[in-house]
mmCIF file of C-alpha atoms in Angstrom:
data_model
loop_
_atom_site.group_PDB
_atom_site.id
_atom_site.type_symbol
_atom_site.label_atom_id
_atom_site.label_comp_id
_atom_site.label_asym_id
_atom_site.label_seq_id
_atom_site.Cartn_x
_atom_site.Cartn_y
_atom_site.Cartn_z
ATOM 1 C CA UNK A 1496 115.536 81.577 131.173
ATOM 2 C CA UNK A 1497 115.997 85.103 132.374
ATOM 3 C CA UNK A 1498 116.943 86.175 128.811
ATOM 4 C CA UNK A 1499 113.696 85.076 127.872
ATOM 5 C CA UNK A 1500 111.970 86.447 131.050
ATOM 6 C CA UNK A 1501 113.935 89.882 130.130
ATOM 7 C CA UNK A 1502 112.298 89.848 126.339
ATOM 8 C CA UNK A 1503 108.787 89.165 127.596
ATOM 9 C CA UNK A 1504 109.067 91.873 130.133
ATOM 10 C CA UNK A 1505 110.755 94.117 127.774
ATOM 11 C CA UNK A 1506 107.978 93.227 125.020
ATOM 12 C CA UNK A 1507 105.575 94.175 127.687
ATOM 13 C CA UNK A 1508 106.740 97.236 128.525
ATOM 14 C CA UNK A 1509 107.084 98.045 124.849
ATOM 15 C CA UNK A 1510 103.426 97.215 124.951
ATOM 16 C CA UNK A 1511 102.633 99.819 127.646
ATOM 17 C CA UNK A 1512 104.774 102.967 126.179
ATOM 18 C CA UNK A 1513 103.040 102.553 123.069
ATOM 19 C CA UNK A 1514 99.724 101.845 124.692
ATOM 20 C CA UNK A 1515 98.116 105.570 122.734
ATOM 21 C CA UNK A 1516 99.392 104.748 119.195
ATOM 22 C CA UNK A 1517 97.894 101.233 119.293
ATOM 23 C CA UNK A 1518 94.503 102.064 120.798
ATOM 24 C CA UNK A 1519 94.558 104.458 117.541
ATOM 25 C CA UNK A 1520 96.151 102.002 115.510
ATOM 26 C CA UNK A 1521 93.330 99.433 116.596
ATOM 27 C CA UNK A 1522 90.194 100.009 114.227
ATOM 28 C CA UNK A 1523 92.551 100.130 111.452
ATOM 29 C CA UNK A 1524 93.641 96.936 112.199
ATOM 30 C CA UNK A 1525 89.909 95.634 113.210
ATOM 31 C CA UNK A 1526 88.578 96.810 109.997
ATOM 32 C CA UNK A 1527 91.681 95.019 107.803
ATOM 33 C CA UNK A 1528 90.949 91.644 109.385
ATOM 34 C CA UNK A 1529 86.866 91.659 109.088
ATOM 35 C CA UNK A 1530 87.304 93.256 105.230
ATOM 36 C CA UNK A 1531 90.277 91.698 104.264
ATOM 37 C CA UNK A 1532 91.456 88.479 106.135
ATOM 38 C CA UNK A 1533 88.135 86.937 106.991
ATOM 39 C CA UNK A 1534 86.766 87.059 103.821
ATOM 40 C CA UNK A 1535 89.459 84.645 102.366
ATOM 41 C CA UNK A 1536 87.301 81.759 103.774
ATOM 42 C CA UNK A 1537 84.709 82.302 101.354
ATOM 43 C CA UNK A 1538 87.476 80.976 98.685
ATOM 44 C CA UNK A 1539 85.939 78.074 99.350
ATOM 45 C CA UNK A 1540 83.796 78.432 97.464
ATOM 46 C CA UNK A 1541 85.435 78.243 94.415
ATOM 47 C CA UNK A 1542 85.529 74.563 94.638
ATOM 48 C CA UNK A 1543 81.657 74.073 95.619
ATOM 49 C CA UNK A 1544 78.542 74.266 94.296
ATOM 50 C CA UNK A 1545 76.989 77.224 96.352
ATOM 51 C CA UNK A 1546 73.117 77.269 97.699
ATOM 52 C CA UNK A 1547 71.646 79.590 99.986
ATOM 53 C CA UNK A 1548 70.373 76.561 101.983
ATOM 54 C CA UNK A 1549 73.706 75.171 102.992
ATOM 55 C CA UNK A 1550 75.523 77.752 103.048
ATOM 56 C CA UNK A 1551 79.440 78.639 102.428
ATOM 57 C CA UNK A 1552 80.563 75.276 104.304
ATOM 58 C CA UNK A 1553 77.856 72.742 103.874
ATOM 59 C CA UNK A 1554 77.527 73.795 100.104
ATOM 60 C CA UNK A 1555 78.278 70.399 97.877
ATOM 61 C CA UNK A 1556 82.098 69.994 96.554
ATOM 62 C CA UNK A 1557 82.624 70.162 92.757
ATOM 63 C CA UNK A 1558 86.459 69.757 92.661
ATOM 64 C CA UNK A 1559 87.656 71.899 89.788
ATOM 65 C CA UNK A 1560 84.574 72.482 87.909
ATOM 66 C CA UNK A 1561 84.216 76.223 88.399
ATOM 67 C CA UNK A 1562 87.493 76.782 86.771
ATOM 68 C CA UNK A 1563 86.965 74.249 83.881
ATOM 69 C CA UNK A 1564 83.738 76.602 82.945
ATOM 70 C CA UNK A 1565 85.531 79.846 82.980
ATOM 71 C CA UNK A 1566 88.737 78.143 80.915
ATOM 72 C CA UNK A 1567 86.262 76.391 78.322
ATOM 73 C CA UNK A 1568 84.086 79.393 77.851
ATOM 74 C CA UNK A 1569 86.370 81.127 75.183
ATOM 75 C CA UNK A 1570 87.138 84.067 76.969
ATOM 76 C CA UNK A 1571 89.514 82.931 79.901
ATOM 77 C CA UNK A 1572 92.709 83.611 77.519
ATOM 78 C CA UNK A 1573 91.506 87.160 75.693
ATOM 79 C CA UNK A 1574 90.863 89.071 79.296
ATOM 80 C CA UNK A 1575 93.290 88.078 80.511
ATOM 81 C CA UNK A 1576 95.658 89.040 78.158
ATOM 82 C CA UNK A 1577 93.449 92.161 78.182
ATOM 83 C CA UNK A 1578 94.042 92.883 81.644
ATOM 84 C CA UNK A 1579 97.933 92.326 81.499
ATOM 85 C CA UNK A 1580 98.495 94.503 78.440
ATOM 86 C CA UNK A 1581 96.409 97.140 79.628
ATOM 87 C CA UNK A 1582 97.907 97.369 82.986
ATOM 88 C CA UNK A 1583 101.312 96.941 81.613
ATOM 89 C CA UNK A 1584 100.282 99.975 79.384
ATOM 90 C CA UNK A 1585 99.476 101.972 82.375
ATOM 91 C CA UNK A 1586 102.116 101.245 84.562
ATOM 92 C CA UNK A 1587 104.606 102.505 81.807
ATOM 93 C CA UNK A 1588 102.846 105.746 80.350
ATOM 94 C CA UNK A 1589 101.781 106.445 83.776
ATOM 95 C CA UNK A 1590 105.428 106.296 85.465
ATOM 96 C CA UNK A 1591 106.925 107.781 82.777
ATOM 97 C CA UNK A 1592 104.119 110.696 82.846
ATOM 98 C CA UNK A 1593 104.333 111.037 86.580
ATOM 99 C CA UNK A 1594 108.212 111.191 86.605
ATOM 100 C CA UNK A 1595 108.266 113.947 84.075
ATOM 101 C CA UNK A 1596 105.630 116.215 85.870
ATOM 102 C CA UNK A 1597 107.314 115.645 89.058
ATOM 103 C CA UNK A 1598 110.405 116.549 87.209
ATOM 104 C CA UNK A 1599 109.206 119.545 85.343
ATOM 105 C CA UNK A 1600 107.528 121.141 88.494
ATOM 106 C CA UNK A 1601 110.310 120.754 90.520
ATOM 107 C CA UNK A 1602 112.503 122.768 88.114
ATOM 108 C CA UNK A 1603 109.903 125.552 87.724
ATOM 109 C CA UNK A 1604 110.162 128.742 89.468
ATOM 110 C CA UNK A 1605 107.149 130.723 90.788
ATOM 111 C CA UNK A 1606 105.899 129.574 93.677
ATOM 112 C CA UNK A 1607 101.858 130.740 92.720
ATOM 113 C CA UNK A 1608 102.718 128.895 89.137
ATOM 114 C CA UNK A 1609 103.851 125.973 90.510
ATOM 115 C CA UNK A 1610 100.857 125.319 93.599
ATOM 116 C CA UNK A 1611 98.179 126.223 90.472
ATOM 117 C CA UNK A 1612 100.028 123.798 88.026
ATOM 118 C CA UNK A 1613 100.160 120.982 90.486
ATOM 119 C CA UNK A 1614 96.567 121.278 91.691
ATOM 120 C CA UNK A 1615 95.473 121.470 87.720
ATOM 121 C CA UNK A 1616 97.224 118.030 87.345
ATOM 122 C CA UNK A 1617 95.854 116.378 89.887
ATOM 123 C CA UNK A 1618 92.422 117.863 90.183
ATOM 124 C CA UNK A 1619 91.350 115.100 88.087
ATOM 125 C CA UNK A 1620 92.122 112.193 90.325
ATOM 126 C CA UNK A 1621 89.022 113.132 92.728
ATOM 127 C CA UNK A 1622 86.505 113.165 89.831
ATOM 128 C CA UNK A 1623 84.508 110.254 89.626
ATOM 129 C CA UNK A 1624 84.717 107.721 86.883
ATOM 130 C CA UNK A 1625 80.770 108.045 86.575
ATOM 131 C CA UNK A 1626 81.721 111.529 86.114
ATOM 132 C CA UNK A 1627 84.631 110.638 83.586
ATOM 133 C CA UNK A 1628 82.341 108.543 81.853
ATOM 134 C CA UNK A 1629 79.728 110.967 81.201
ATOM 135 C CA UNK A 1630 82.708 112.964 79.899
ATOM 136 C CA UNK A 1631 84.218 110.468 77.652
ATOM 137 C CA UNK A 1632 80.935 110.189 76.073
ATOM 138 C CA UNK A 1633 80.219 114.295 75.256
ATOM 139 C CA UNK A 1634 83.826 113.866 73.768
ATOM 140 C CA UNK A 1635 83.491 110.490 71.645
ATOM 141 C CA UNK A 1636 79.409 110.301 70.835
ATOM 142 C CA UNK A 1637 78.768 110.290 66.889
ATOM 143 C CA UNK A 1638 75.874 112.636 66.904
ATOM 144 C CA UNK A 1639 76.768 114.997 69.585
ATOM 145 C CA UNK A 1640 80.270 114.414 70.824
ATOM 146 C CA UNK A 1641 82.390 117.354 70.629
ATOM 147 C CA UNK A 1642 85.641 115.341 68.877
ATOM 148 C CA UNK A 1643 82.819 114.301 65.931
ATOM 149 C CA UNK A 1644 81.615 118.140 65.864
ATOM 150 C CA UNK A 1645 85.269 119.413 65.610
ATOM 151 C CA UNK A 1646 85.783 117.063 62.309
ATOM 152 C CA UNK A 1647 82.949 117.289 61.145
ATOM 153 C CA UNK A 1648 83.679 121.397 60.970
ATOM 154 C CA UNK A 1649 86.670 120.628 58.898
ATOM 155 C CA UNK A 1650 84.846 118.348 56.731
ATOM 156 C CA UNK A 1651 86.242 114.963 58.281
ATOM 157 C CA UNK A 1652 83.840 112.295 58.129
ATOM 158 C CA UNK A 1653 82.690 111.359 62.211
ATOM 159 C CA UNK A 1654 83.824 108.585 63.645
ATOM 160 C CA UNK A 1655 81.360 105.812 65.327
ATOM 161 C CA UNK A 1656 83.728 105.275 68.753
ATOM 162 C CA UNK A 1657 81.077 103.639 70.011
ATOM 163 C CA UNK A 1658 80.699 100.571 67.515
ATOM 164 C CA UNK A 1659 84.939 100.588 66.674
ATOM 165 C CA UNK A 1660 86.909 99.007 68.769
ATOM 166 C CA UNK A 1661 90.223 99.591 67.382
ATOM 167 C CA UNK A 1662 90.333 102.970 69.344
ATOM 168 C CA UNK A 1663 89.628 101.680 72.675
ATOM 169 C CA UNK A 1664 92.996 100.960 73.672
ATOM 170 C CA UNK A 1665 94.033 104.525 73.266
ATOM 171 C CA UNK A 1666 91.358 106.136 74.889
ATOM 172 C CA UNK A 1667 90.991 104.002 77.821
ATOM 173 C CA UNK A 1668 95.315 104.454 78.440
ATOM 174 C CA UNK A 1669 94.587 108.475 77.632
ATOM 175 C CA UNK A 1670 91.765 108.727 80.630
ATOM 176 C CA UNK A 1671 93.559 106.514 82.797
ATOM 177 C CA UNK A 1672 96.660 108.921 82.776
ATOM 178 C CA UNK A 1673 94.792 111.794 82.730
ATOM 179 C CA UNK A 1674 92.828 110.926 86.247
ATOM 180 C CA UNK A 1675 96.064 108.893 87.653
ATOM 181 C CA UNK A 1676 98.793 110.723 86.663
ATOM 182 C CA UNK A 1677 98.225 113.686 89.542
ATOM 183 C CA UNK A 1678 98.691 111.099 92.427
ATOM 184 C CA UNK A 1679 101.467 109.959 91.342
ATOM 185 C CA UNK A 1680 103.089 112.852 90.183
ATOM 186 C CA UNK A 1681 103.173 114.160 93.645
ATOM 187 C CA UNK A 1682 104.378 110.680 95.117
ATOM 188 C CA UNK A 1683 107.240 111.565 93.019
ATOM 189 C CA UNK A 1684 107.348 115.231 93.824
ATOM 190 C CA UNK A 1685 107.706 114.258 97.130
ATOM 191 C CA UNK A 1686 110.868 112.183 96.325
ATOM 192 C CA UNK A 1687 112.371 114.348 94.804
ATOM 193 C CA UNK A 1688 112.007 117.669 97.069
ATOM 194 C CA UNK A 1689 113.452 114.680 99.869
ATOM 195 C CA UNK A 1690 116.792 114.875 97.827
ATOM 196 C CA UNK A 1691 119.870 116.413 98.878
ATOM 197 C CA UNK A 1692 119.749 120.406 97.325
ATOM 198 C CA UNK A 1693 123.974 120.459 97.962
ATOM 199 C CA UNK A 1694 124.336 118.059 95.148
ATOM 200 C CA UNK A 1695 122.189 119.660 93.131
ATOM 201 C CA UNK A 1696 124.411 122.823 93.923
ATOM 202 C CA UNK A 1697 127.770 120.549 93.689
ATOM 203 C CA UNK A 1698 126.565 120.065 90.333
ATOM 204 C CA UNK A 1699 125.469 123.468 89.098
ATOM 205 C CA UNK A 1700 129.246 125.019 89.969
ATOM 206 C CA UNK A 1701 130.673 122.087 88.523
ATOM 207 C CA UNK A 1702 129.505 123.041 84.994
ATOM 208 C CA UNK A 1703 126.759 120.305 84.694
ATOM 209 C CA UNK A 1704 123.338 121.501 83.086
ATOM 210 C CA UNK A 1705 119.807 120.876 84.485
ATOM 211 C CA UNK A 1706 119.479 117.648 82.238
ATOM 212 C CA UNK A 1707 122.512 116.382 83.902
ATOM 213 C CA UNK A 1708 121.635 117.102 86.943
ATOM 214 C CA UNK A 1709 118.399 115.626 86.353
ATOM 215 C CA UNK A 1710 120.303 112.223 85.426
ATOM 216 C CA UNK A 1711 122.844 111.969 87.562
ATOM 217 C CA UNK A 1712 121.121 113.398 90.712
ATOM 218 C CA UNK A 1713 117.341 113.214 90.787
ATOM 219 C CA UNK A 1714 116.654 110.181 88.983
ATOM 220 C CA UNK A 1715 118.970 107.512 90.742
ATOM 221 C CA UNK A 1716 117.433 110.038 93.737
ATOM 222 C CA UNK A 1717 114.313 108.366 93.301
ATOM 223 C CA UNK A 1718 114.660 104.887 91.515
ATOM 224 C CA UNK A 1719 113.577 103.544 95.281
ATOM 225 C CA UNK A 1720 110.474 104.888 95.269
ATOM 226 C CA UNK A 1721 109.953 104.329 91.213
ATOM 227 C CA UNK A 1722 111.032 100.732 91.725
ATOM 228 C CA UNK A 1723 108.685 100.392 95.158
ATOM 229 C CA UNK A 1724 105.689 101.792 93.460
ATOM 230 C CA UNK A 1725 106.473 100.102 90.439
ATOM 231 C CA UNK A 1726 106.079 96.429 91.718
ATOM 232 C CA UNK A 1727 102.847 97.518 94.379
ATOM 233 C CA UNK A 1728 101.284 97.822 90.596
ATOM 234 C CA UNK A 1729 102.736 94.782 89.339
ATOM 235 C CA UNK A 1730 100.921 92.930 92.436
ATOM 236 C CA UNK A 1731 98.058 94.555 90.852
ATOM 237 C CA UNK A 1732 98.562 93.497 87.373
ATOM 238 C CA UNK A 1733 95.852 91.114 86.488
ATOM 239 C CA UNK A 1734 92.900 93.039 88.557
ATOM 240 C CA UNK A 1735 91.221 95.828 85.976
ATOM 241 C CA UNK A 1736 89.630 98.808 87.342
ATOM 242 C CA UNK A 1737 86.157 97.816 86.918
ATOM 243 C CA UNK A 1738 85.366 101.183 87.321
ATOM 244 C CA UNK A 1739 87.399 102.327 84.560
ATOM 245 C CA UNK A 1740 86.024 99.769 82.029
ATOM 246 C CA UNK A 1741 82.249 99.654 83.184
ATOM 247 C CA UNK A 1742 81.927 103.672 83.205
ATOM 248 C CA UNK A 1743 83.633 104.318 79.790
ATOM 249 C CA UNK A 1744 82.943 101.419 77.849
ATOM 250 C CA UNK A 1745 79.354 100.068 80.016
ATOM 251 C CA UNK A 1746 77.561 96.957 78.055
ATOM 252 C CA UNK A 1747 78.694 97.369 75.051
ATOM 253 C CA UNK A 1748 78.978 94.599 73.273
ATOM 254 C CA UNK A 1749 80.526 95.737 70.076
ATOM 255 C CA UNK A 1750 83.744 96.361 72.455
ATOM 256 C CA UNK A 1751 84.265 93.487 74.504
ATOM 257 C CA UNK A 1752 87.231 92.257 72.513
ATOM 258 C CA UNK A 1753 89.418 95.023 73.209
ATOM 259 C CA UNK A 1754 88.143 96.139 76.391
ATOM 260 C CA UNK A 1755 86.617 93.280 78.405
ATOM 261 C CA UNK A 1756 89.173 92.520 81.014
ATOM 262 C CA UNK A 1757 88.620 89.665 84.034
ATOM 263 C CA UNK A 1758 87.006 91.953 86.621
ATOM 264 C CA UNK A 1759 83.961 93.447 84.212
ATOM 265 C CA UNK A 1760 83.481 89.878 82.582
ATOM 266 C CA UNK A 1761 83.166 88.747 86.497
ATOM 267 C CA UNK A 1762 80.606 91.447 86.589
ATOM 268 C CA UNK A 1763 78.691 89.791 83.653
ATOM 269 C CA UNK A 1764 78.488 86.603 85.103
ATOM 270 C CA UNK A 1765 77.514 88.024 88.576
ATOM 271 C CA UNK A 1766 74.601 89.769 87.182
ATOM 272 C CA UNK A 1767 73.941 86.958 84.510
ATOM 273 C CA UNK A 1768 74.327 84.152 86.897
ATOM 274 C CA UNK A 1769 73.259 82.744 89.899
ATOM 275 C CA UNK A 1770 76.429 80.679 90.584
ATOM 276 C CA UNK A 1771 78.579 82.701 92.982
ATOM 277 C CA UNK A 1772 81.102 79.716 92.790
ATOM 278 C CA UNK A 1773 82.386 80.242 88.838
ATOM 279 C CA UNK A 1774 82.853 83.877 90.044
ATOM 280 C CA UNK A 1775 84.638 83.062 93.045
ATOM 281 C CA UNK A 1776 86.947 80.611 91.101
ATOM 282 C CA UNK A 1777 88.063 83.611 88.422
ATOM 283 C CA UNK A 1778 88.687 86.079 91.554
ATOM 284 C CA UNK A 1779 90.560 83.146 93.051
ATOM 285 C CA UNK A 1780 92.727 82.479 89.785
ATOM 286 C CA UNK A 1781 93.223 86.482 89.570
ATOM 287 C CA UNK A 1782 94.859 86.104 93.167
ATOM 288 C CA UNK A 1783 97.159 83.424 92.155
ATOM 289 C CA UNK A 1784 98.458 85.530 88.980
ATOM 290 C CA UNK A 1785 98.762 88.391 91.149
ATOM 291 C CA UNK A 1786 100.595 86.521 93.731
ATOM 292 C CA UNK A 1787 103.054 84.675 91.088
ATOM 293 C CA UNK A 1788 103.386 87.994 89.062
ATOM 294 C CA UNK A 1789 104.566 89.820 92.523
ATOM 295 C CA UNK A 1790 106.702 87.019 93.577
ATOM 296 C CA UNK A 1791 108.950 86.787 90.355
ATOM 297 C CA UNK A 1792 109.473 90.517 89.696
ATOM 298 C CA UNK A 1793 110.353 91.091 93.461
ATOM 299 C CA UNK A 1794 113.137 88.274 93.060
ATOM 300 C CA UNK A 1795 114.459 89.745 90.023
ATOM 301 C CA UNK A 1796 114.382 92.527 92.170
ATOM 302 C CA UNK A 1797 116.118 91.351 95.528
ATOM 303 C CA UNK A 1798 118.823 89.619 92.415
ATOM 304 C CA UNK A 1799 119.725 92.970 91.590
ATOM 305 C CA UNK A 1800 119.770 95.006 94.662
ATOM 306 C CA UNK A 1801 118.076 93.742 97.604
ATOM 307 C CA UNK A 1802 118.021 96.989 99.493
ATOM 308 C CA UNK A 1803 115.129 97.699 96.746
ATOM 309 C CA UNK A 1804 112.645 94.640 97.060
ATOM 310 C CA UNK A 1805 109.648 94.784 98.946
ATOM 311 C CA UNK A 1806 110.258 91.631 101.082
#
């Protein structure tokens, strides 16, 4: 009993010291549980039949009828193979892109070189992708795009971007690692300027070279943070960035099969459809993935080296 009375008071106290940082921690946390938390009862929905006159709760139950319509429309299996591939695609292009910057401008002399290099890279990760999209299409239009103009001065035939899918893939992976890269690139800078110069040094008088060092030092350095940031995307990996898709690739109907991914074929149906329940059944499916995908890769994680899982 007094052990107990001892942790309460102690908890209490605990309470009190940190009074300031969780009065400032407190609209973080208010603002997380009205966006976030509450809104999971409106999954609900995803197994009724939703009016405006009964609301969320009194709504009529359908059982599993929202997700038999998205699985026997045709497209449940393309996006979301879609939206795996192409998030698999920029998880590994990305990393790998990131890593190498990181690498490359930590190596660098010239401290003026260096600050405008780094800015240059990740200037383009606070332009928006209305912004990118509007760019995308000066580059890739077949009567005024830049890309066709180029060709066309060499006497290449244009190419119609716009009506062939077949180059989608590439160009949405290119503009995706061309915004993303810069944040992650100084995640990863930051990792690596966080590792021990002395071995580094160590190294260097030992006789090893800078790709050495960069194999045996920086990158087992920072396979905690790679790993880390590498299964946060993996919980990620069946939710598309609508914004990506919408901006570059918009209604375009001549490119859903290689671009259309769950979240802008949600979009569809939201502006096609009145019932909010067959879109609340594919963002509730999405979840599950998510939450199976994050589960398995963090045990094969925790199997190899626990200190490196997330939970």
């Amino acid at each position: 009993m007094k052990t107990k009375k001892k942790d309460r008071e102690s908890f209490g106290h605990m309470l009190y010291r940190y009074r300031t940082l969780l009065l400032m921690l407190l609209p973080s946390a208010v603002l997380l549980i009205i966006f976030c938390y509450l809104p999971i009862g409106g999954l609900v929905m995803a197994f009724k039949r939703f009016n405006y006159t009964d609301g969320i709760f009194g709504s009529p139950w359908v059982g599993l009828d929202n997700f038999s319509f998205f699985f026997t429309s045709g497209k449940a299996l393309s996006v979301t193979r879609n939206t795996a591939l192409y998030n698999l695609a920029f998880i590994a292009i990305n990393t790998v892109l990131e890593i190498a910057f990181a690498i490359i401008l930590s190596e660098i002399g010239g401290k003026w070189f260096k600050k405008i290099t780094q800015s240059i890279i990740f200037l383009p990760y606070f332009i928006s992708w209305v912004i990118v999209g509007s760019i995308a299409y000066s580059l890739l239009s077949y009567e005024t795009g830049t890309l066709n103009g180029a060709l066309q001065a060499i006497g290449i035939d244009p190419i119609n971007f716009y009506g062939e899918d077949g180059w989608w893939p590439l160009i949405i992976v290119a503009f995706s690692a061309w915004k993303g890269v810069g944040y992650g690139m100084v995640v990863y800078l930051a990792a690596i300027l966080g590792v021990d110069g002395s071995l580094h040094e160590a190294a260097a008088i030992d006789g090893a070279n800078i790709f050495q060092r960069i194999r045996y030092i920086t990158l087992p350095s920072i396979l905690p943070t790679m790993i880390t940031l590498t299964l946060l995307a993996l919980g990620k990996i069946f939710r598309g960035n609508l914004d990506l898709f919408y901006q570059l690739v918009g209604q375009n109907g001549a490119l859903f099969d290689k671009t259309d991914v769950i979240d802008t074929y949600v979009f569809r149906m939201t502006i096609a459809s009145t019932d909010v329940g067959q879109t609340v059944a594919i963002g509730f499916y999405q979840s599950v993935l998510c939450f199976i995908t994050i589960i398995i890769a963090n045990w094969l994680v925790k199997r190899k080296e626990s200190s490196y899982s997330l939970f």
